[in-house]
CSV table of C-alpha atoms and ligand atoms in Angstrom, one decimal:
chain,number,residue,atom,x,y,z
A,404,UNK,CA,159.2,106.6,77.8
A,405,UNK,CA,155.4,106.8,77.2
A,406,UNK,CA,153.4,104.0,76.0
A,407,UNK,CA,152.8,106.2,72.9
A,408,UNK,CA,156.3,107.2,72.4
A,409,UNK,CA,157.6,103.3,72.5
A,410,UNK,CA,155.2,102.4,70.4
A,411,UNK,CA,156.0,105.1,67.7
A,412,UNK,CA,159.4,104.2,68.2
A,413,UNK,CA,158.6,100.6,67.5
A,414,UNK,CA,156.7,101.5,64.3
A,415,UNK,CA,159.9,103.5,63.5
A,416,UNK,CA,162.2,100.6,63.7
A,417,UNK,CA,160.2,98.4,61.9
A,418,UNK,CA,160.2,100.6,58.7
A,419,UNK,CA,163.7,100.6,59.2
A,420,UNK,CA,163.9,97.0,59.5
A,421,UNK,CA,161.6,97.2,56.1
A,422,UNK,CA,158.5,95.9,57.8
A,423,UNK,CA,155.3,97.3,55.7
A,424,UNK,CA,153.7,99.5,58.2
A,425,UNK,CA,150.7,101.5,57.2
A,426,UNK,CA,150.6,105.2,58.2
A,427,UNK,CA,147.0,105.3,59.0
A,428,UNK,CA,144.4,102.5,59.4
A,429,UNK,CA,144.7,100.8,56.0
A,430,UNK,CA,142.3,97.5,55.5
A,431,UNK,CA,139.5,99.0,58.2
A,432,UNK,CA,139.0,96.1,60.7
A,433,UNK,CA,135.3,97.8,60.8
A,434,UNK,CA,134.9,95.9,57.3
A,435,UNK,CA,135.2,92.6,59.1
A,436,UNK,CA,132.7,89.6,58.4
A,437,UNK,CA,129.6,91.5,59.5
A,438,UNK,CA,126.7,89.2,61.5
A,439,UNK,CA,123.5,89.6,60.5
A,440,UNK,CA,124.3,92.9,58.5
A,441,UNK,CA,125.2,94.0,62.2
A,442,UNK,CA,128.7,95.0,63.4
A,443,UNK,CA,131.6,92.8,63.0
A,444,UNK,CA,131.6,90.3,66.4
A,445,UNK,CA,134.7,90.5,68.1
A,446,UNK,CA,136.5,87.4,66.6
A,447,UNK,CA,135.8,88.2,62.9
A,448,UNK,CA,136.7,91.9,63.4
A,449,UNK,CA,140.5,90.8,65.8
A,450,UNK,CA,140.9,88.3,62.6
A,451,UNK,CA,140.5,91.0,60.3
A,452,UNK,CA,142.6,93.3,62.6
A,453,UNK,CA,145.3,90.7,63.0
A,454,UNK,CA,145.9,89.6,59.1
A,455,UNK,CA,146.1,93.2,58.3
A,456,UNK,CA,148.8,94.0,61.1
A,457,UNK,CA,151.4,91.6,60.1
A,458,UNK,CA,154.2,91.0,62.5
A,459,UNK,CA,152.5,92.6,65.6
A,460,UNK,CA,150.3,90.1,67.1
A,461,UNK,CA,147.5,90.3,69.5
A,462,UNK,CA,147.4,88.2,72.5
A,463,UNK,CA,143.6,88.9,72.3
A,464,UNK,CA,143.3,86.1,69.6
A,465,UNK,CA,143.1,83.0,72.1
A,466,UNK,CA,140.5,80.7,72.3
A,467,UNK,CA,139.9,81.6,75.9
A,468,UNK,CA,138.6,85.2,74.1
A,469,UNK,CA,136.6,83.5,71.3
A,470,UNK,CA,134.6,82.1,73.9
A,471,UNK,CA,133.6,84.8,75.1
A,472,UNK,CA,130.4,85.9,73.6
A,473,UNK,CA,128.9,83.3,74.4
A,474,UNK,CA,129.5,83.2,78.2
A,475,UNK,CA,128.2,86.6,77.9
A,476,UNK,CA,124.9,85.2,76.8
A,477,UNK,CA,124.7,82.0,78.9
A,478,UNK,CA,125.2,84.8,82.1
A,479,UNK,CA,122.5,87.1,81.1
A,480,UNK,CA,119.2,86.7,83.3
A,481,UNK,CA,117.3,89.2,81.5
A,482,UNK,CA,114.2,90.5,83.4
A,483,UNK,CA,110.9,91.3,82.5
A,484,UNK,CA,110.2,94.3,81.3
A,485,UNK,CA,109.8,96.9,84.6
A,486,UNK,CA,107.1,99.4,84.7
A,487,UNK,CA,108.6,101.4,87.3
A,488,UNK,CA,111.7,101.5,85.7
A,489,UNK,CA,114.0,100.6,88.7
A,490,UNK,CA,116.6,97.7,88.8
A,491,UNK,CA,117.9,96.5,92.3
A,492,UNK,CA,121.6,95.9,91.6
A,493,UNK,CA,123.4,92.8,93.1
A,494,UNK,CA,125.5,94.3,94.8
A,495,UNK,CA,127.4,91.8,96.0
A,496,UNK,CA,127.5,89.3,92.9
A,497,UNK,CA,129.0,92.2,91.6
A,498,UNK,CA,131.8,92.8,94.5
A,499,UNK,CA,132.6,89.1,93.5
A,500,UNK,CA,133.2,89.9,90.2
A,501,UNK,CA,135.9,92.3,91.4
A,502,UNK,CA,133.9,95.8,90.6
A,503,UNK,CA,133.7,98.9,92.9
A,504,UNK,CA,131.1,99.1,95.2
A,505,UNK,CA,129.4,101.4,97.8
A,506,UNK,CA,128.8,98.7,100.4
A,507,UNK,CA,133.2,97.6,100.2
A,508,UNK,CA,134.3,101.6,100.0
A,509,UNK,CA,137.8,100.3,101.5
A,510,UNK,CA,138.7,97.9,99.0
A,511,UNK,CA,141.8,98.2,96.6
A,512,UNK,CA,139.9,98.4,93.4
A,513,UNK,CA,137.7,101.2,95.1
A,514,UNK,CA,140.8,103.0,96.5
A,515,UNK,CA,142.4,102.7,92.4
A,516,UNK,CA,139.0,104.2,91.2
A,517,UNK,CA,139.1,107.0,93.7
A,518,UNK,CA,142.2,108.7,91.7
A,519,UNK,CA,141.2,107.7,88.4
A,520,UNK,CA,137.7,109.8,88.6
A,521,UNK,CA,139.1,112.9,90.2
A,522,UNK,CA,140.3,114.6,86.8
A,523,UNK,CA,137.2,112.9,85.2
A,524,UNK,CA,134.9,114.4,87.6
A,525,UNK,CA,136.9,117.8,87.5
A,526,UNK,CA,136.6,118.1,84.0
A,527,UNK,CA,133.0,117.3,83.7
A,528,UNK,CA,132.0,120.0,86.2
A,529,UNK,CA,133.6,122.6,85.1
A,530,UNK,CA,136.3,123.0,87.8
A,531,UNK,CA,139.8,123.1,85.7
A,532,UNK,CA,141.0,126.4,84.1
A,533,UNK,CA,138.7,126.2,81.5
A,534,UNK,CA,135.4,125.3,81.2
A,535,UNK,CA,135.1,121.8,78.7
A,536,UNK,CA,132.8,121.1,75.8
A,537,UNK,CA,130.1,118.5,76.5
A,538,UNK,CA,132.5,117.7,79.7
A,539,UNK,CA,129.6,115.7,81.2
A,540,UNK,CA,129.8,113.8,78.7
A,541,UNK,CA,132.4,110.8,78.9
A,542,UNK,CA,133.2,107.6,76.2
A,543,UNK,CA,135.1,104.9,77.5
A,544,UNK,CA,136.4,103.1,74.4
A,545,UNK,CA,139.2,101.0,73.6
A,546,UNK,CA,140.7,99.9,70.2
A,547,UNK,CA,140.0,96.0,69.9
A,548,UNK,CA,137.3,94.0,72.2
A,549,UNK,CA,137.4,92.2,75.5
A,550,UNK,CA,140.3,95.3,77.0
A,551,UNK,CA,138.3,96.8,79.8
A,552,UNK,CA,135.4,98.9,78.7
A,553,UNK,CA,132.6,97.8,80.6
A,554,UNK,CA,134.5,97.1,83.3
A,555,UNK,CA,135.8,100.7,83.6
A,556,UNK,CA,132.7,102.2,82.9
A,557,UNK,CA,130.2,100.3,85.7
A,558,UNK,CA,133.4,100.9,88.3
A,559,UNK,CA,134.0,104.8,86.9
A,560,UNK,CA,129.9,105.2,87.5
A,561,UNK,CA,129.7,103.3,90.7
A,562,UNK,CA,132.6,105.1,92.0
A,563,UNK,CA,131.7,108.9,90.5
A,564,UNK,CA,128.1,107.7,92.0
A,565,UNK,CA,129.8,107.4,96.0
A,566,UNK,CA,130.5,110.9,95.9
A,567,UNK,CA,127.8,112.5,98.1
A,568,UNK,CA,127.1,115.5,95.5
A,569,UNK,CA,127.8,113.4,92.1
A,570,UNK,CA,124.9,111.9,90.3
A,571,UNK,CA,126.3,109.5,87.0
A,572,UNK,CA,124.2,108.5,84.0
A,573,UNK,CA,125.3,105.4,82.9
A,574,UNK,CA,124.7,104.2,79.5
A,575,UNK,CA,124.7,101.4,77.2
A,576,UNK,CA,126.3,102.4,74.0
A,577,UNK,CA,127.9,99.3,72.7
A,578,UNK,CA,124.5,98.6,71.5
A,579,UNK,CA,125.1,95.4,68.5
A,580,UNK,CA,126.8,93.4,72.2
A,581,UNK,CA,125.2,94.9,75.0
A,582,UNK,CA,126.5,94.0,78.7
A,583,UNK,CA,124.4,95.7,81.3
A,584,UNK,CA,121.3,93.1,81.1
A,585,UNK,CA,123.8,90.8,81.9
A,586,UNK,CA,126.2,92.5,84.2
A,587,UNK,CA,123.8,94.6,86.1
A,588,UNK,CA,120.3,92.9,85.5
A,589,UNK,CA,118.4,95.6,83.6
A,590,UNK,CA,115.3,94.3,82.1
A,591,UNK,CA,114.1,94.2,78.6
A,592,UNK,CA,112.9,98.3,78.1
A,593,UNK,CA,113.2,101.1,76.0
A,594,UNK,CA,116.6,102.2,75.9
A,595,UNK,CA,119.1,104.1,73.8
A,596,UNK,CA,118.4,102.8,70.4
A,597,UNK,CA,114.3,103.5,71.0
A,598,UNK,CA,115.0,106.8,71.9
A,599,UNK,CA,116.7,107.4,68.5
A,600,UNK,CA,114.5,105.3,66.2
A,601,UNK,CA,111.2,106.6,68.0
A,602,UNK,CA,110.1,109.7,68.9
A,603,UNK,CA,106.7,108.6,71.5
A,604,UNK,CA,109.3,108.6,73.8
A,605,UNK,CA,111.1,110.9,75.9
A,606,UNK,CA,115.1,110.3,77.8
A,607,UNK,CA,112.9,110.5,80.9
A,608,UNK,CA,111.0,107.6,80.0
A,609,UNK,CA,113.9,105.1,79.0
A,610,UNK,CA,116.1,106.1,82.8
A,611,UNK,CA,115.9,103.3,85.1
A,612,UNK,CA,116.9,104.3,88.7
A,613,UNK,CA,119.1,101.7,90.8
A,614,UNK,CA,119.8,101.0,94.3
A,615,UNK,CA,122.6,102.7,94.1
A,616,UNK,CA,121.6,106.5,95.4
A,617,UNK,CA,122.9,109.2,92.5
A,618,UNK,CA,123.4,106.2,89.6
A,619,UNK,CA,121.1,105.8,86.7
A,620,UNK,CA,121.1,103.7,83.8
A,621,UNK,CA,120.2,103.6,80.2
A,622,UNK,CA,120.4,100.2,78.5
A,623,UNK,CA,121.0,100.0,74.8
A,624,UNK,CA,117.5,99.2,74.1
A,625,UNK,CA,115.7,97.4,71.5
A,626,UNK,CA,117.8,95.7,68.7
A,627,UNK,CA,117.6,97.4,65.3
A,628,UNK,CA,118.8,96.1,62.1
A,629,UNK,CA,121.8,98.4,62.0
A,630,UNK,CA,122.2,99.3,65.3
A,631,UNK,CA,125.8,100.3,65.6
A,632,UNK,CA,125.0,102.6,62.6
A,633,UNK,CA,122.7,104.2,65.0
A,634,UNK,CA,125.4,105.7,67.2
A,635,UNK,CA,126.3,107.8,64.0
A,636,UNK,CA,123.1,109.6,63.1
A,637,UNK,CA,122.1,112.9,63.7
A,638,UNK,CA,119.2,111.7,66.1
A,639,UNK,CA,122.2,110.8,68.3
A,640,UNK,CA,124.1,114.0,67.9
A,641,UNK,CA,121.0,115.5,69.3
A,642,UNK,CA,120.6,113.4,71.9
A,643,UNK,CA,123.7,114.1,73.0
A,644,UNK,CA,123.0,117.2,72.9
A,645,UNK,CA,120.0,117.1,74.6
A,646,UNK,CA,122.0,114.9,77.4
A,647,UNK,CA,124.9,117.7,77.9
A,648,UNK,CA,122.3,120.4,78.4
A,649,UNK,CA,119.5,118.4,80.2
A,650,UNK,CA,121.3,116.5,82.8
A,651,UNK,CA,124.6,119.0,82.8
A,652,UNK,CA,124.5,118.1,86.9
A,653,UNK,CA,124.8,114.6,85.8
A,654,UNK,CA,127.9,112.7,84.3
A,655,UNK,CA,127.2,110.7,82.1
A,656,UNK,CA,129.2,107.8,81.3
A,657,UNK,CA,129.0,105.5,77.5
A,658,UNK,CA,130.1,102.3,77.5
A,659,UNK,CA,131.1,102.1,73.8
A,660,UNK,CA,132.1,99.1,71.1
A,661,UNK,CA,136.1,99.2,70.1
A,662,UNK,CA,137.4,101.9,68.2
A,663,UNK,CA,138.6,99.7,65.4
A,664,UNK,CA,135.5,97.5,65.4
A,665,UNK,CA,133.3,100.3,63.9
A,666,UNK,CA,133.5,103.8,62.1
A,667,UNK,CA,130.4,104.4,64.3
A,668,UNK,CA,132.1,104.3,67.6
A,669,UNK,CA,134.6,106.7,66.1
A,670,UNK,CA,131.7,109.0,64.9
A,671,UNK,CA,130.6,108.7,68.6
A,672,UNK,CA,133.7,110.1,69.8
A,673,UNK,CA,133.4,113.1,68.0
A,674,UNK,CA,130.8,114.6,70.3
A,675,UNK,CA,131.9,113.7,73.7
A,676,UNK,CA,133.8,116.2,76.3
A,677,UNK,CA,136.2,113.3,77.7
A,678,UNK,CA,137.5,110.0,76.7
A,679,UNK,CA,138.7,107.5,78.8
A,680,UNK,CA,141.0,105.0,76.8
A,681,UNK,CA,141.2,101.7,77.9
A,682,UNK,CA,144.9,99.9,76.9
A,683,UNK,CA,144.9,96.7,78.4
A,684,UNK,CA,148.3,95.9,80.1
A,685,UNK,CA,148.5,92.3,79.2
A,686,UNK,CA,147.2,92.5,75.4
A,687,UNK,CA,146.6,95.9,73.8
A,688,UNK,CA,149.4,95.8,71.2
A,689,UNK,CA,151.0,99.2,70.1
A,690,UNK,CA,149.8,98.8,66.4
A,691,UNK,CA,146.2,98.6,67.7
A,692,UNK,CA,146.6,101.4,70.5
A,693,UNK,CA,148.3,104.0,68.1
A,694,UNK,CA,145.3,103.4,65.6
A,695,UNK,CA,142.9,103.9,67.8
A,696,UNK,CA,144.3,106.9,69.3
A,697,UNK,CA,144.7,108.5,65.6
A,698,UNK,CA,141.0,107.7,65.0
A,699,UNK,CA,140.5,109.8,68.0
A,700,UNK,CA,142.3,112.7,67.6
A,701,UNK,CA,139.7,116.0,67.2
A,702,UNK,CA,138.7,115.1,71.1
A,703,UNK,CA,140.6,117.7,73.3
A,704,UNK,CA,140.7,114.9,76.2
A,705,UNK,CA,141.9,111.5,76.4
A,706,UNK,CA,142.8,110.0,79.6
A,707,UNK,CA,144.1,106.8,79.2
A,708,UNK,CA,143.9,104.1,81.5
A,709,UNK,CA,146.1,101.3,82.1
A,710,UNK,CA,144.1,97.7,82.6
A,711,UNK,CA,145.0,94.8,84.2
A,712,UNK,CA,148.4,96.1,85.5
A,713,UNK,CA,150.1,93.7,87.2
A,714,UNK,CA,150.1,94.0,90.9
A,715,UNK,CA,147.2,95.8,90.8
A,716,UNK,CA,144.0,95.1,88.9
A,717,UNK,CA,143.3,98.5,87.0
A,718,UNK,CA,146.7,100.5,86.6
A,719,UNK,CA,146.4,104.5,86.9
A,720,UNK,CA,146.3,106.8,84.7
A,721,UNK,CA,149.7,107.0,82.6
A,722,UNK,CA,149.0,110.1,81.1
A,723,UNK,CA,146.8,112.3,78.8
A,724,UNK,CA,147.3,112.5,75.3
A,725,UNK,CA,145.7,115.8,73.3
A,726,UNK,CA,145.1,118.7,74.4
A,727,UNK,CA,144.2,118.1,77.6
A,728,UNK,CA,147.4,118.1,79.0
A,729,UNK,CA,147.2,121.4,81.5
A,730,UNK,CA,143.9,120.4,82.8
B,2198,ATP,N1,141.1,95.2,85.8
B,2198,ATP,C1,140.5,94.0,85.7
B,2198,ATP,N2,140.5,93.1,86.7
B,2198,ATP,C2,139.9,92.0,86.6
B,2198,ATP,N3,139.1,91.6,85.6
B,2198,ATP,C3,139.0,92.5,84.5
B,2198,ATP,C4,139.6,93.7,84.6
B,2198,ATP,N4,139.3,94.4,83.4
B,2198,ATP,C5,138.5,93.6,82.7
B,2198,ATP,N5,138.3,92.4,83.4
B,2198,ATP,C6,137.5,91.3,82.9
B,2198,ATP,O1,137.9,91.0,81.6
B,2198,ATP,C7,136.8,90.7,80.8
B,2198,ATP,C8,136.6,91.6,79.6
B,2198,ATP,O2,136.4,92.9,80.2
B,2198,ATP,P1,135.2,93.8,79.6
B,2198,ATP,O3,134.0,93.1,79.3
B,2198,ATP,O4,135.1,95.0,80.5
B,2198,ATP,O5,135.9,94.2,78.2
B,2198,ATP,P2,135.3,95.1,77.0
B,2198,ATP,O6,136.4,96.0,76.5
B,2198,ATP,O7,134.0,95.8,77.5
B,2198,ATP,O8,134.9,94.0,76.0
B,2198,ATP,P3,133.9,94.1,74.7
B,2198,ATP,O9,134.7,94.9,73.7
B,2198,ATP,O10,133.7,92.7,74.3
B,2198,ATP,O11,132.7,94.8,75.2
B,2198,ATP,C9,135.5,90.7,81.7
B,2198,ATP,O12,135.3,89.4,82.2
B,2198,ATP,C10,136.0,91.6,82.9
B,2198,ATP,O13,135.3,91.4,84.1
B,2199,MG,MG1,132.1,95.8,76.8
């Protein structure tokens, strides 16, 4: 039985058992405690989640999580800003960490990645029975925080980036709690959110080229008041459209915030040709994961991904859920 089917079964026995479950996302978790007129950090908006989900309970609210954030911070060495727009990864800083890279192509995590890009990369060039929307253009989302996203996406990039005729875009889009200054060491430059709040600068301008041959990055960019908000705008439908057509040899890969943290990241979804769903093994609870997925629905292509598996550190694939199930 499928993740999805247990968990509809579950929801099915608790209305039995008289439990009030809501049909669709009821009390928004987006409407959480919002910082600084921002988007809802993680802890108010798994709070807001959890009083509103009754009897199924998040392992995600532990004070090991709540911490979080602020590690985040304390482990970002933010450059200076870089004229020639290039950013020398650590490379092995970030093999510690456990992520996919090209200089450790045999490892386990690199052999798991190897399977889980092969229908990504089929479906973003084109090569499945039918050609896909926007197919270059990927999300990987998740319902609540702290599941897997950026982890996914730097290893999905990295690994997409290994094949000799791939070239991967990778971009910042959780933009209110960005990770790549952190993670990967991009400096403080226009990004995402100053190519949709200016319009002095071109996509070209706001790419900074790595050390990693065929991998590209796009950091979030400058803070704006409501940057999440951002992510929803018609500036950003165009540049996704300009992204598609522009850099069609090019897979480009968002980084998103949780599905059930924003509307915006929901919004977001709306436009891209794939969607890789994150479900983390160890904490994703069904309530969450079958409200994200319903938030999700009018994309033709969600690949989910199971996280922290057990024996292994990502899981595979477990199956596709839309219409994407021939490809
Ligand atoms: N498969 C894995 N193996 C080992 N560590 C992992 C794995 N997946 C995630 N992690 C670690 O778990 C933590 C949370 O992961 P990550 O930051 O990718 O989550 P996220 O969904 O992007 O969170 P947020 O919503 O806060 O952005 C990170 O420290 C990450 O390195
Ligand atoms: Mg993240």
């Amino acid at each position: 039985m499928s993740l999805i089917e247990d968990a509809a079964r579950r929801l099915e026995e608790l209305r039995r058992a008289g439990v009030d479950v809501p049909d669709a996302p009821a009390a928004d978790p987006a409407a959480a405690p919002r910082a600084n007129g921002e988007t809802p950090t993680p802890e108010a908006m798994i709070e807001a989640f959890e009083s509103q989900a009754g009897t199924f309970a998040s392992p995600l609210l532990d004070p090991a999580r709540r911490s979080a954030p602020a590690k985040k911070a304390a482990a970002a060495p933010h450059a200076e800003a870089a004229p020639g727009a290039y950013v020398e990864l650590n490379l092995a800083r970030l093999r510690a960490q456990g992520f996919v890279t090209p200089d450790a192509q045999t490892s386990r995590i690199a052999d798991e990645y190897r399977v889980i890009k092969r229908p990504i990369i089929k479906n973003a060039l084109g090569q499945g029975d039918e050609r896909v929307r926007h197919g270059n253009l990927l999300m990987v989302t998740s319902s609540l925080p702290g599941e897997g996203k950026t982890f996914t996406s730097i290893n999905l990039a990295m690994s997409i980036a290994m094949e000799y005729d791939s070239r991967v875009l990778l971009v910042d889009g959780d933009v209110a709690h960005p990770s790549m200054p952190g993670l990967l060491g991009t400096p403080h430059s226009p990004g995402l959110l100053d190519l949709l709040m200016r319009d002095d600068i071109d996509v070209g301008d706001a790419l900074i080229k790595s050390n990693v041959d065929r991998l590209t990055l796009l950091p979030a960019g400058s803070r704006q008041r409501r940057s999440t908000e951002l992510l929803a705008s018609e500036q950003m439908a165009s540049l996704l459209r300009e992204l598609a057509s522009r850099y069609s040899d090019r897979i480009v890969i968002f980084d998103s915030p949780p599905l059930l943290a924003t509307t915006e990241a929901r919004v977001l979804a709306t436009h891209m040709g794939q969607i890789v769903m994150v479900v983390a093994a160890d904490s994703t609870s069904h309530h969450a994961l079958s409200q994200a997925l319903a938030t999700i629905e009018s994309c033709d292509i969600v690949l989910m991904l199971l996280n922290k598996a057990g024996q292994t550190d990502v899981g595979t694939y477990y199956g596709y859920y839309g219409d994407g199930s021939d490809r």
